[in-house]
Coordinates of C-alpha atoms in Angstrom, one line a residue:
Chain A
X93 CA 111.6 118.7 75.6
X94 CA 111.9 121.4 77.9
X95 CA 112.9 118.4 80.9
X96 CA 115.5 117.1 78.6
X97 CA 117.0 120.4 78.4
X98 CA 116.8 120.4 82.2
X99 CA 118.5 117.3 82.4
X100 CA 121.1 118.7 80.8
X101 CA 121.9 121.7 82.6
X102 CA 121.7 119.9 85.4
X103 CA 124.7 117.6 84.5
X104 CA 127.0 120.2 83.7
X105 CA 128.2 120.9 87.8
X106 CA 129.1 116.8 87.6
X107 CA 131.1 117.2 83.9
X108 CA 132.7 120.3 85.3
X109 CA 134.0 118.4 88.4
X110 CA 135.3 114.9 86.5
X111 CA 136.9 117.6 84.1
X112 CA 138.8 119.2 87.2
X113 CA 140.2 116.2 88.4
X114 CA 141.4 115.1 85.2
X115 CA 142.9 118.3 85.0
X116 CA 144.9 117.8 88.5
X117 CA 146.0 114.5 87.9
X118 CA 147.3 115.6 84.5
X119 CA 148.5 118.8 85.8
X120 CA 150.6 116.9 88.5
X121 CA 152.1 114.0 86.3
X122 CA 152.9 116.9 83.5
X123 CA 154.9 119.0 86.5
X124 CA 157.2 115.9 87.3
X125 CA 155.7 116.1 91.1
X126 CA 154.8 112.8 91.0
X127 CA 157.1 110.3 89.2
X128 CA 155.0 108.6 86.5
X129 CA 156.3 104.9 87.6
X130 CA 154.1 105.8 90.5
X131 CA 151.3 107.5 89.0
X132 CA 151.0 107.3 85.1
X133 CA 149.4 110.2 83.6
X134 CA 145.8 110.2 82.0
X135 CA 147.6 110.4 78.6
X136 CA 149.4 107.0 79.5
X137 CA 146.4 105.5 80.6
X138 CA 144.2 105.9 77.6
X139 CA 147.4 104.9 75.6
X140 CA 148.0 101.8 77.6
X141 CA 143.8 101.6 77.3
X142 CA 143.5 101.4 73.5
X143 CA 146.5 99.7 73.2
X144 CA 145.9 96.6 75.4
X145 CA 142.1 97.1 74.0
X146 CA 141.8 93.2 72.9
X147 CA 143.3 92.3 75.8
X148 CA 141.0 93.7 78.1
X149 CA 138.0 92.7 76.3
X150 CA 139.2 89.2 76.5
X151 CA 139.3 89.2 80.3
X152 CA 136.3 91.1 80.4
X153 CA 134.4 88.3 79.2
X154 CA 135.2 85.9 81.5
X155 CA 134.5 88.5 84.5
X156 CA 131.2 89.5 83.1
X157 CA 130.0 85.8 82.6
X158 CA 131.0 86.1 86.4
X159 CA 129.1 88.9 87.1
X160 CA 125.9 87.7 84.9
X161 CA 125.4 84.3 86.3
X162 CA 126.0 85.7 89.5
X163 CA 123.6 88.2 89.4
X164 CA 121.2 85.9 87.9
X165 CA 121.1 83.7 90.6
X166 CA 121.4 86.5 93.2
X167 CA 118.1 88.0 92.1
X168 CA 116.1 84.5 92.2
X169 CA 117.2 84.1 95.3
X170 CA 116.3 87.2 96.7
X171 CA 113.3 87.0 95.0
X172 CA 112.2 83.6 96.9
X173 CA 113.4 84.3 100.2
X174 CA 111.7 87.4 100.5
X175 CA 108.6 86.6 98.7
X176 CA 108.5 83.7 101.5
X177 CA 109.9 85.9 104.2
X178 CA 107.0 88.1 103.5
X179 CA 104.5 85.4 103.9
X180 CA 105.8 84.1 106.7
X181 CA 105.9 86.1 110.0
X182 CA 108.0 83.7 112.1
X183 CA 110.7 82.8 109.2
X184 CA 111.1 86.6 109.1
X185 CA 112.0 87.1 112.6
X186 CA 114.0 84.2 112.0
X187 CA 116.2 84.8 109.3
X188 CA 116.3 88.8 109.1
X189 CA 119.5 88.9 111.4
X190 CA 120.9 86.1 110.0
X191 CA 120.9 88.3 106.6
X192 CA 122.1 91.2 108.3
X193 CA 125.2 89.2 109.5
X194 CA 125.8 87.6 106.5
X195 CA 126.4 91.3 105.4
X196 CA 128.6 91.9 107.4
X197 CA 131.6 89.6 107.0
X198 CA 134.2 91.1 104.8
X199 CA 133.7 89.8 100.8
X200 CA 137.7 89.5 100.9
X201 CA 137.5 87.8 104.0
X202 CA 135.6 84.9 102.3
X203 CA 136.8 84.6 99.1
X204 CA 139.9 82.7 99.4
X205 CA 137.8 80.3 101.4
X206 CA 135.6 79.8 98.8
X207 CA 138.5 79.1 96.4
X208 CA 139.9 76.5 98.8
X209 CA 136.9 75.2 98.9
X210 CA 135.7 75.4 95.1
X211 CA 138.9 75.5 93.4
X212 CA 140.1 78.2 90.7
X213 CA 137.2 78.1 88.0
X214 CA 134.2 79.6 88.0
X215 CA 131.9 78.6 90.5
X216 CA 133.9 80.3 93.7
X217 CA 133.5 83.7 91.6
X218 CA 130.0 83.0 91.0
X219 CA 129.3 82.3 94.6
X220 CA 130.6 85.3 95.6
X221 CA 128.9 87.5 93.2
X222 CA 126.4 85.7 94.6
X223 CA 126.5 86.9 98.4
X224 CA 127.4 90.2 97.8
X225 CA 124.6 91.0 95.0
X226 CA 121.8 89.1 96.6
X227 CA 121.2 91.8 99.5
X228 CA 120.3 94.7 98.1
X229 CA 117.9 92.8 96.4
X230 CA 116.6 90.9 99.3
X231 CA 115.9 93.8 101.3
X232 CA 114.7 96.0 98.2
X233 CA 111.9 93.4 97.8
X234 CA 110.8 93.1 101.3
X235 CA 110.5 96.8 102.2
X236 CA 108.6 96.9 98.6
X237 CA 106.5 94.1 99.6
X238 CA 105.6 96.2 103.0
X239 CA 105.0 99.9 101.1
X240 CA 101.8 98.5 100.2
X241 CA 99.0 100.3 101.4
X242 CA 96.9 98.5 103.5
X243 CA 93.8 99.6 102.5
X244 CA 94.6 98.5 99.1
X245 CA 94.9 94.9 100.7
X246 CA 92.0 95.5 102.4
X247 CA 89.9 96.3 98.8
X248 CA 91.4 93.3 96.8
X249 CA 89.9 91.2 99.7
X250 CA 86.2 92.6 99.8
X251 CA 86.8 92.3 96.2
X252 CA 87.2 88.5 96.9
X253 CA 91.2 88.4 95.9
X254 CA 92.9 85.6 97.6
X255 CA 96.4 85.6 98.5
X256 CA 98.5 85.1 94.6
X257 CA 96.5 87.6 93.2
X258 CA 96.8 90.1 96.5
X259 CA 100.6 89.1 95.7
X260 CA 100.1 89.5 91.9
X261 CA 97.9 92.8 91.0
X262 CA 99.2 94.6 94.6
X263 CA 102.0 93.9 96.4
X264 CA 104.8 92.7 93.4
X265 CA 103.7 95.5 91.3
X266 CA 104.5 97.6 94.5
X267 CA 107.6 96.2 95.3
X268 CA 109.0 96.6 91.5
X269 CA 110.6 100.6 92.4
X270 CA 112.0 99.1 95.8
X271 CA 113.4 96.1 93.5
X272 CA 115.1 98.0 91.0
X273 CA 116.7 100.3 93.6
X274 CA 118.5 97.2 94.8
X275 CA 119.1 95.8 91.3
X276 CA 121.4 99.0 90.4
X277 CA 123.1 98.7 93.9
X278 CA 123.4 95.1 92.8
X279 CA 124.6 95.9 89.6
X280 CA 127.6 97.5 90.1
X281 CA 128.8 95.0 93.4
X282 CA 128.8 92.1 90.7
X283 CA 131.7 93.2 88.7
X284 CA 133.1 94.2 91.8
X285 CA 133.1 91.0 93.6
X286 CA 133.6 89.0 90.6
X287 CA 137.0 91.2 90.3
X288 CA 138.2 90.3 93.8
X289 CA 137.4 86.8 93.8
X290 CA 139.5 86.8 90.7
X291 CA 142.3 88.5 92.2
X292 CA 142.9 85.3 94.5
X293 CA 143.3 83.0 91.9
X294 CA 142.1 82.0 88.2
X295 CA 143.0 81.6 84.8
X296 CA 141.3 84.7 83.4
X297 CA 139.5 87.7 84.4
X298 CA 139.9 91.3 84.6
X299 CA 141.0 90.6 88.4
X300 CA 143.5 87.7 87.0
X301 CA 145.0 90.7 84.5
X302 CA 145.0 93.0 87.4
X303 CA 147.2 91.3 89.8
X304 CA 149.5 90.1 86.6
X305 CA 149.6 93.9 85.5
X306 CA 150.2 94.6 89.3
X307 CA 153.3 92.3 89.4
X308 CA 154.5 94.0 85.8
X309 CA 154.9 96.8 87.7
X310 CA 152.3 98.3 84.6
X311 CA 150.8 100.8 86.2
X312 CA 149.0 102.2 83.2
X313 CA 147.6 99.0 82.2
X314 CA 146.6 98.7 85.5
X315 CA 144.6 102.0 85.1
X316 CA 143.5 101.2 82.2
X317 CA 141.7 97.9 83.9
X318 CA 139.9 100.4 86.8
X319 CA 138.5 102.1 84.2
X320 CA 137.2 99.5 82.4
X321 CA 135.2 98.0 85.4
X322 CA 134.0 101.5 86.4
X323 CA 132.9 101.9 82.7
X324 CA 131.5 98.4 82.8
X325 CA 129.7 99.0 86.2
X326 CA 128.1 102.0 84.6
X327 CA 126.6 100.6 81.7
X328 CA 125.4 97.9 83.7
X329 CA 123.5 101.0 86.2
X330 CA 122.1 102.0 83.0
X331 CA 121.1 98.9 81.7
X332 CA 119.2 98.6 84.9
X333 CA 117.5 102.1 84.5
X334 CA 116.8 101.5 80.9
X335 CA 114.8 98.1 81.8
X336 CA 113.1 99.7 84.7
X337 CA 111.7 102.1 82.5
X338 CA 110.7 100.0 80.1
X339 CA 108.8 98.0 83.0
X340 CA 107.5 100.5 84.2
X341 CA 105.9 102.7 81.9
X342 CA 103.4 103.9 84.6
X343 CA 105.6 105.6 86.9
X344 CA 106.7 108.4 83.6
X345 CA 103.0 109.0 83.3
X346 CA 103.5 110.2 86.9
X347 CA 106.3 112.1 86.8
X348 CA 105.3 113.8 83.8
X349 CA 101.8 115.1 85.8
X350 CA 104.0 115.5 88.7
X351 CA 105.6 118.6 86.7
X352 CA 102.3 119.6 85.2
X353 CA 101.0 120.4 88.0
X354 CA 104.1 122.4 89.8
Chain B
X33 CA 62.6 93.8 98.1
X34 CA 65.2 93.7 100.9
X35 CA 68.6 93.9 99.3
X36 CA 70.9 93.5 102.2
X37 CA 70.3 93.7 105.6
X38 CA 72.2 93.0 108.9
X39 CA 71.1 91.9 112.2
X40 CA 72.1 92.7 115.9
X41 CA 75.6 92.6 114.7
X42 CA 77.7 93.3 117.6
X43 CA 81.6 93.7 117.2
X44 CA 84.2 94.5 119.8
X45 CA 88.3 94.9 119.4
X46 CA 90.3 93.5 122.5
X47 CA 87.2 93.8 124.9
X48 CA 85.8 97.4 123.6
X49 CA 82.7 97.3 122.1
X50 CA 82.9 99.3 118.7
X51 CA 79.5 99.0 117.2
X52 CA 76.4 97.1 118.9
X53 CA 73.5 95.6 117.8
X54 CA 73.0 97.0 114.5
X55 CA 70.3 96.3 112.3
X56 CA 69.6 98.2 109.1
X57 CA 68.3 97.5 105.8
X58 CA 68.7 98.2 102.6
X59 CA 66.2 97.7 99.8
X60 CA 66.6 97.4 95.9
X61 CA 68.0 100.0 94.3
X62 CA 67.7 102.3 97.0
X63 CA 70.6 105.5 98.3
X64 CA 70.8 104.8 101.8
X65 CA 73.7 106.8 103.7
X66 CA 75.1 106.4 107.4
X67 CA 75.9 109.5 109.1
X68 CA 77.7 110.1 112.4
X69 CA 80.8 111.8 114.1
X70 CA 84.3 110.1 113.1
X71 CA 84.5 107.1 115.5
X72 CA 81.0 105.8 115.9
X73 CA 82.0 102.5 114.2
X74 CA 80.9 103.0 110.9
X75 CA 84.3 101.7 109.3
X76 CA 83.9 98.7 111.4
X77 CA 80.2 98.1 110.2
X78 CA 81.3 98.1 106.6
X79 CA 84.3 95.8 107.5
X80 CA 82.0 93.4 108.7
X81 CA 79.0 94.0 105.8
X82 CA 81.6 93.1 103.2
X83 CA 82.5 90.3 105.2
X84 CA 86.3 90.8 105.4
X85 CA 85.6 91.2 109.6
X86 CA 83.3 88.4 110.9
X87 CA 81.2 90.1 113.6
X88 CA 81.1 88.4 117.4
X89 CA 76.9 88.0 116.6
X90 CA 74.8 88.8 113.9
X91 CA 74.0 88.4 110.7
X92 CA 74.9 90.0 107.1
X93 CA 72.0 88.7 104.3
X94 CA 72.3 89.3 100.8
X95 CA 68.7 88.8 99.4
X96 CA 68.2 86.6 102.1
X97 CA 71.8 84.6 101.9
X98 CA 73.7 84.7 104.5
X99 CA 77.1 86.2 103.4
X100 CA 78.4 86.9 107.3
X101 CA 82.3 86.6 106.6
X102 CA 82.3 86.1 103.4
X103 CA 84.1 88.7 100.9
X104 CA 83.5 89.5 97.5
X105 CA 79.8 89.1 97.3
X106 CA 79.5 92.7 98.5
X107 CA 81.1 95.5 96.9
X108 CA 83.5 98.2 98.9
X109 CA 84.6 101.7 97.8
X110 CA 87.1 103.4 100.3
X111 CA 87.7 107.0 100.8
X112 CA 91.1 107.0 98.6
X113 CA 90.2 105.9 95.2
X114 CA 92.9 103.1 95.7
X115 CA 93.3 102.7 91.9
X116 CA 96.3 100.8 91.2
X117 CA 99.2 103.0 89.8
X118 CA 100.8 99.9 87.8
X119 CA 97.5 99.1 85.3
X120 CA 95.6 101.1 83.0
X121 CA 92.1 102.6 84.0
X122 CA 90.7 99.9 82.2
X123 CA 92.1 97.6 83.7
X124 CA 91.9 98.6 87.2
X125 CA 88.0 98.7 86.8
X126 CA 87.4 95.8 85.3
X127 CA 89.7 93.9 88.2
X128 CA 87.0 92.7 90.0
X129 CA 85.5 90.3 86.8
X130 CA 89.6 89.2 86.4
X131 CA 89.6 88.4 90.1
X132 CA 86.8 86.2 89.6
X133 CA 88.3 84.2 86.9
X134 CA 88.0 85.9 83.4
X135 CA 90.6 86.4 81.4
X136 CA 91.9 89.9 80.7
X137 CA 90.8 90.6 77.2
X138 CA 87.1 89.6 78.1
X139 CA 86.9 91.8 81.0
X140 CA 87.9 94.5 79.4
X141 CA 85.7 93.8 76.7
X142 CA 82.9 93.8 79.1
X143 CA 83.8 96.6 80.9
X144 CA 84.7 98.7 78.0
X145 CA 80.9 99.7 77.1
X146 CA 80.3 101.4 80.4
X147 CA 82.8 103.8 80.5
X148 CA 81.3 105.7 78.2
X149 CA 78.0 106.0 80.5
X150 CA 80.0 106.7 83.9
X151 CA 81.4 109.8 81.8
X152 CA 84.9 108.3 81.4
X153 CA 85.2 107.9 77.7
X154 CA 88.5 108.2 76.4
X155 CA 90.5 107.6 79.4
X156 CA 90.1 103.5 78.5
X157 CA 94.0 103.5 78.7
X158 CA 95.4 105.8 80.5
X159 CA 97.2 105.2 84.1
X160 CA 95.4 106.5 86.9
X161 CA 98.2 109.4 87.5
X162 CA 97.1 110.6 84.5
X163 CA 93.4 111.4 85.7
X164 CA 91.8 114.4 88.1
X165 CA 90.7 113.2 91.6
X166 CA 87.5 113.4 90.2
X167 CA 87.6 111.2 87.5
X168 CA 89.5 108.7 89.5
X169 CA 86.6 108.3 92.0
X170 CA 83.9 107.9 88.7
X171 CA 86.4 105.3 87.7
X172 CA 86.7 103.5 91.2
X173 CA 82.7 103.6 91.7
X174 CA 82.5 101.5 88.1
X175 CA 85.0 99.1 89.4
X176 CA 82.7 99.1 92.8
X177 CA 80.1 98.5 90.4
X178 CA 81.5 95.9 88.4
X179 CA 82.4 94.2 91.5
X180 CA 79.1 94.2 93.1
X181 CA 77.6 90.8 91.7
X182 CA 74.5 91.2 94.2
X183 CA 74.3 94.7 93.0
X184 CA 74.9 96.0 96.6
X185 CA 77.6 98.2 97.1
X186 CA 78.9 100.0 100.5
X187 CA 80.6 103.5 100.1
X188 CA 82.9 104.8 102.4
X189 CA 83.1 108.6 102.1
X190 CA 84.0 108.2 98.3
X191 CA 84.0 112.2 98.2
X192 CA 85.4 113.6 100.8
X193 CA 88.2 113.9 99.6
X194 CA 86.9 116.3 96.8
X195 CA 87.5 119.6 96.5
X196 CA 84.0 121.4 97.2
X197 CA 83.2 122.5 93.1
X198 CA 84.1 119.0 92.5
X199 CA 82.3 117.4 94.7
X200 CA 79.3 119.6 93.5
X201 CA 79.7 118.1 90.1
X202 CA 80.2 114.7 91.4
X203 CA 77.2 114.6 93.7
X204 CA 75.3 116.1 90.4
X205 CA 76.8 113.1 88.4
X206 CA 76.5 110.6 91.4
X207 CA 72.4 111.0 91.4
X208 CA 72.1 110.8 87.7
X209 CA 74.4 107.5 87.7
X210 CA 72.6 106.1 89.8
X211 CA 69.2 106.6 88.1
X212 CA 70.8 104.4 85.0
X213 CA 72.4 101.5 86.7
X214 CA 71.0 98.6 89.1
X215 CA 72.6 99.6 92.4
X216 CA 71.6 100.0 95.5
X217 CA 74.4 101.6 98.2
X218 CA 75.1 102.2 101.5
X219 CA 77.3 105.2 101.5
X220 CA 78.7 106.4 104.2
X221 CA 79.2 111.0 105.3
X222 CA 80.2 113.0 107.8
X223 CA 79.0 115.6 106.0
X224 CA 74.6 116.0 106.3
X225 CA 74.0 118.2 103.1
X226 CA 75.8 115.1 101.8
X227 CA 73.5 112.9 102.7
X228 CA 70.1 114.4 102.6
X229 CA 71.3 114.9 99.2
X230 CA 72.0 112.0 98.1
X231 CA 69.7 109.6 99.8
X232 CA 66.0 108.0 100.4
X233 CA 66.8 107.4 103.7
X234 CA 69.6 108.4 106.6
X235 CA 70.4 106.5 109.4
X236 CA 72.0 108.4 112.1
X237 CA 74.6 106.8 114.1
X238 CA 76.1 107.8 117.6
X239 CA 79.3 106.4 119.1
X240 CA 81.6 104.5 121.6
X241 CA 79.9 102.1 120.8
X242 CA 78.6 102.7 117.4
X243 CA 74.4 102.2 117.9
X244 CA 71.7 103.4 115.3
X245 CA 69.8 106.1 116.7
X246 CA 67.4 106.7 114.3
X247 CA 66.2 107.0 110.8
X248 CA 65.2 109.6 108.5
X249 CA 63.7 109.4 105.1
X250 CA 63.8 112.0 102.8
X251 CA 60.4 111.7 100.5
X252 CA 61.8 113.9 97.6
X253 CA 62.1 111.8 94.5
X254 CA 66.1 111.1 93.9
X255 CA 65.4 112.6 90.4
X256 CA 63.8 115.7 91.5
X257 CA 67.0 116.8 93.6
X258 CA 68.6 119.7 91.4
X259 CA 68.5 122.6 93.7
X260 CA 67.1 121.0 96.2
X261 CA 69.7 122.0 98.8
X262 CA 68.4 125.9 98.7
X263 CA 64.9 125.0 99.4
X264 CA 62.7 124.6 102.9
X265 CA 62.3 120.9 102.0
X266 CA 65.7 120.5 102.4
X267 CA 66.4 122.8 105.5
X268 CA 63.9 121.0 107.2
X269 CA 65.1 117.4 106.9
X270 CA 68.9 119.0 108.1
X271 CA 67.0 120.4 111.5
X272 CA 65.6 116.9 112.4
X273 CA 69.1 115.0 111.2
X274 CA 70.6 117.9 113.6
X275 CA 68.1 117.8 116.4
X276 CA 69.1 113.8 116.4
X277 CA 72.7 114.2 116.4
X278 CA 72.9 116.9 119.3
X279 CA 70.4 114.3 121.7
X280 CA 67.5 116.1 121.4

């Protein structure tokens, strides 16, 4: 109870903050400073929000079918190729600055190649999601998969523990905090890079809306579309919190001693 | 009867030989500890005794088998409990039977009966981050335990780690343990009161490279040892353990 209460307090600074802001950019629309075709105000926004409500959640779909399957795919992947990274030495060396690369090349650099390559449905979305959600994962997993303590290691194999269940009772359960770190990074790129990808082309989409909103010249709608993906992008952060919690019931036991003893 | 024992087991990392020709025994149900300085190979030893380092000669027999490079015949308990944060107590001890091939529910059914004798009752399913350090290493000697199908287990400096009232209460708990199960250990100290203590017999170890120097038995009965650190019996056996270490 008394953490809760904690938790709370220490919120407050961050609600203070958001509140300040809000309070700017309504402060500056309201003085006429900036001309609102340029920067609607907040009250626009949540009008243009509520009333384009269906709308949004229309093209929300299709992005967040984007962002799922993408995600999806991103995690078995980056499960496999570290799991086998991990195992083996050589294919480590081989492909860990391959991955860093890959990392490096622009998302919006790529995605009109992948449309020109996969045409305007889904699958160049996907992809991209894909590539930009699979590396936080990837590397999540693999520095997990090396936290473990060697002595641990050492123990399952005087206990007679061959190499699945050294993998299986050590080093996955080890790697799961590493895992979710890069799941929430994860997380929030897939709406992202589903968004972009759609902005180059497609038939729907919050990034399809976006540029269509864009070309209006409705900036408030177009507001009203940021917000929904950084609302979206949230829940999804909390989603991932909520199941590594649930996954993870060991790690409150911790905490909770954690504060007993301090 | 002979329990375990090794012989002239010789091993050397990248040219430097860590321990040489060692030979000890270990006979049923008997406390046998290995005491020396930090870096007289005793690490090494029990790397090679449980078989997950194979020695460059020698031998490792378990009631006459040779095991030399083979794990899991021979239990090991390390310094850090090494429970594993992600299962419950139970669980963690009774690893050893799942690692062998029976299912969950059955090993904890099996292992459920004896926590109650290693002083651990009610902590069936709690994590281990919910458990003092000394419960923890009660709970990671049953697993040794459990694990030891021979009934030979090696201990690596299970207490040190202890907090000196603690460890009091542990040693206390260690000898009485010990009195109700089939196990016989090699367990291995730094510290000597440790080891008299808890012991039939010491063997004294000296380093670089790790050689057995000699071998001390302590005659009083292992359940006859309450108090026994404050009397002359006890005194007596630390001069000679003493006398060996220093060369004399």
């Amino acid at each position: 109870m008394k953490e809760r209460s904690e938790n709370i307090t220490s919120k407050v600074p961050a609600v203070i903050a958001l509140a300040l802001i809000l309070l700017l950019w309504w402060g500056l629309c309201a003085s006429g400073m900036i001309p609102s075709y340029m920067l609607p105000s907040p009250a626009d926004v949540v009008r243009a929000f509520i009333g384009d409500f269906p709308n949004l959640m229309y093209h929300a779909k299709t992005s967040l079918q984007e962002a799922a399957y993408g995600l999806v795919i991103g995690i078995g992947l980056a499960f496999v190729i570290a799991t086998v990274m991990d195992r083996f030495r050589w294919l480590d060396q081989a492909l860990s600055p391959i991955l860093v690369i890959t990392q490096t090349i622009p998302t919006i650099a790529i995605a009109p190649l992948l449309v020109l390559w996969m045409g305007f449905g889904m699958a160049p979305k996907i992809t991209l999601v894909v590539i930009t959600t699979f590396f936080p994962i990837a590397v999540g997993l693999l520095e997990g998969y090396r936290s473990v303590d060697p002595d641990e290691i050492s123990l399952m194999r005087a206990m007679g523990a061959d190499r699945y269940q050294i993998f299986r009772f050590v080093k996955f359960p080890s790697a799961l905090p590493h895992f979710f770190s890069g799941l929430k990074i994860s997380a929030s790129y897939a709406v992202v890079g589903a968004v972009i990808s759609e902005w180059l082309g497609g038939f729907e989409g919050l990034g399809v809306y976006m540029t269509r909103v864009k070309k209006a010249y409705a900036f408030d709608r177009m507001f009203a579309v940021i917000i929904l993906i950084v609302i979206i992008s949230l829940l999804l952060m909390a989603l991932v919190d909520l199941i590594r919690t649930v996954s993870m019931p060991w790690t409150e036991v911790k905490a909770e001693h954690r504060n007993e003893r301090t | 009867m002979e329990a375990l024992s090794t012989q002239h087991i010789t091993k050397s990392f990248s040219g430097r030989v860590i321990i040489e020709d060692i030979s000890i025994r270990l006979m049923e149900n008997e406390l046998v500890s290995l005491l020396g300085v930090s870096g007289s190979g005793k690490t090494t030893l029990f790397n090679v005794i449980s078989g997950i380092l194979q020695p460059d000669s020698g031998q490792v027999l378990l009631r006459g088998e040779d095991v030399t490079g083979h794990p899991g015949k021979i239990s090991y308990m390390l310094q850090k409990d090494l429970l594993l944060e992600h299962m419950k107590v139970i669980d963690n001890v009774s690893l050893p039977l799942r690692l062998n091939g029976i299912s969950k529910k059955e090993a904890r059914m099996r292992t459920g009966p004896l926590f109650e004798e290693f002083g651990l009752k009610g902590t069936q399913e709690l994590y281990p981050a919910a458990m003092s350090g000394g419960m923890r290493q009660r709970a990671a000697l049953l697993r040794t335990y459990l694990g030891s199908q021979g009934g030979v287990a090696l201990l690596d400096e299970p207490f040190s780690a202890l907090d000196t009232i603690t460890k009091g209460q542990i040693h206390t708990w260690y000898l009485d343990i010990m009195e109700k199960i089939d196990l016989s250990t090699i367990f291995i100290t730094h510290d000597i009161d440790e080891a008299i203590l808890l012991s039939n017999r010491i063997y004294i170890m000296t380093g670089a490279p790790g050689q057995i120097k000699d071998e001390i038995v302590i005659d009083r009965p292992r359940n006859d040892r309450k108090e026994f650190n404050l009397t002359e019996e006890f005194l007596s056996c630390k001069r000679k353990v003493l006398k060996t270490l220093e060369g004399k």
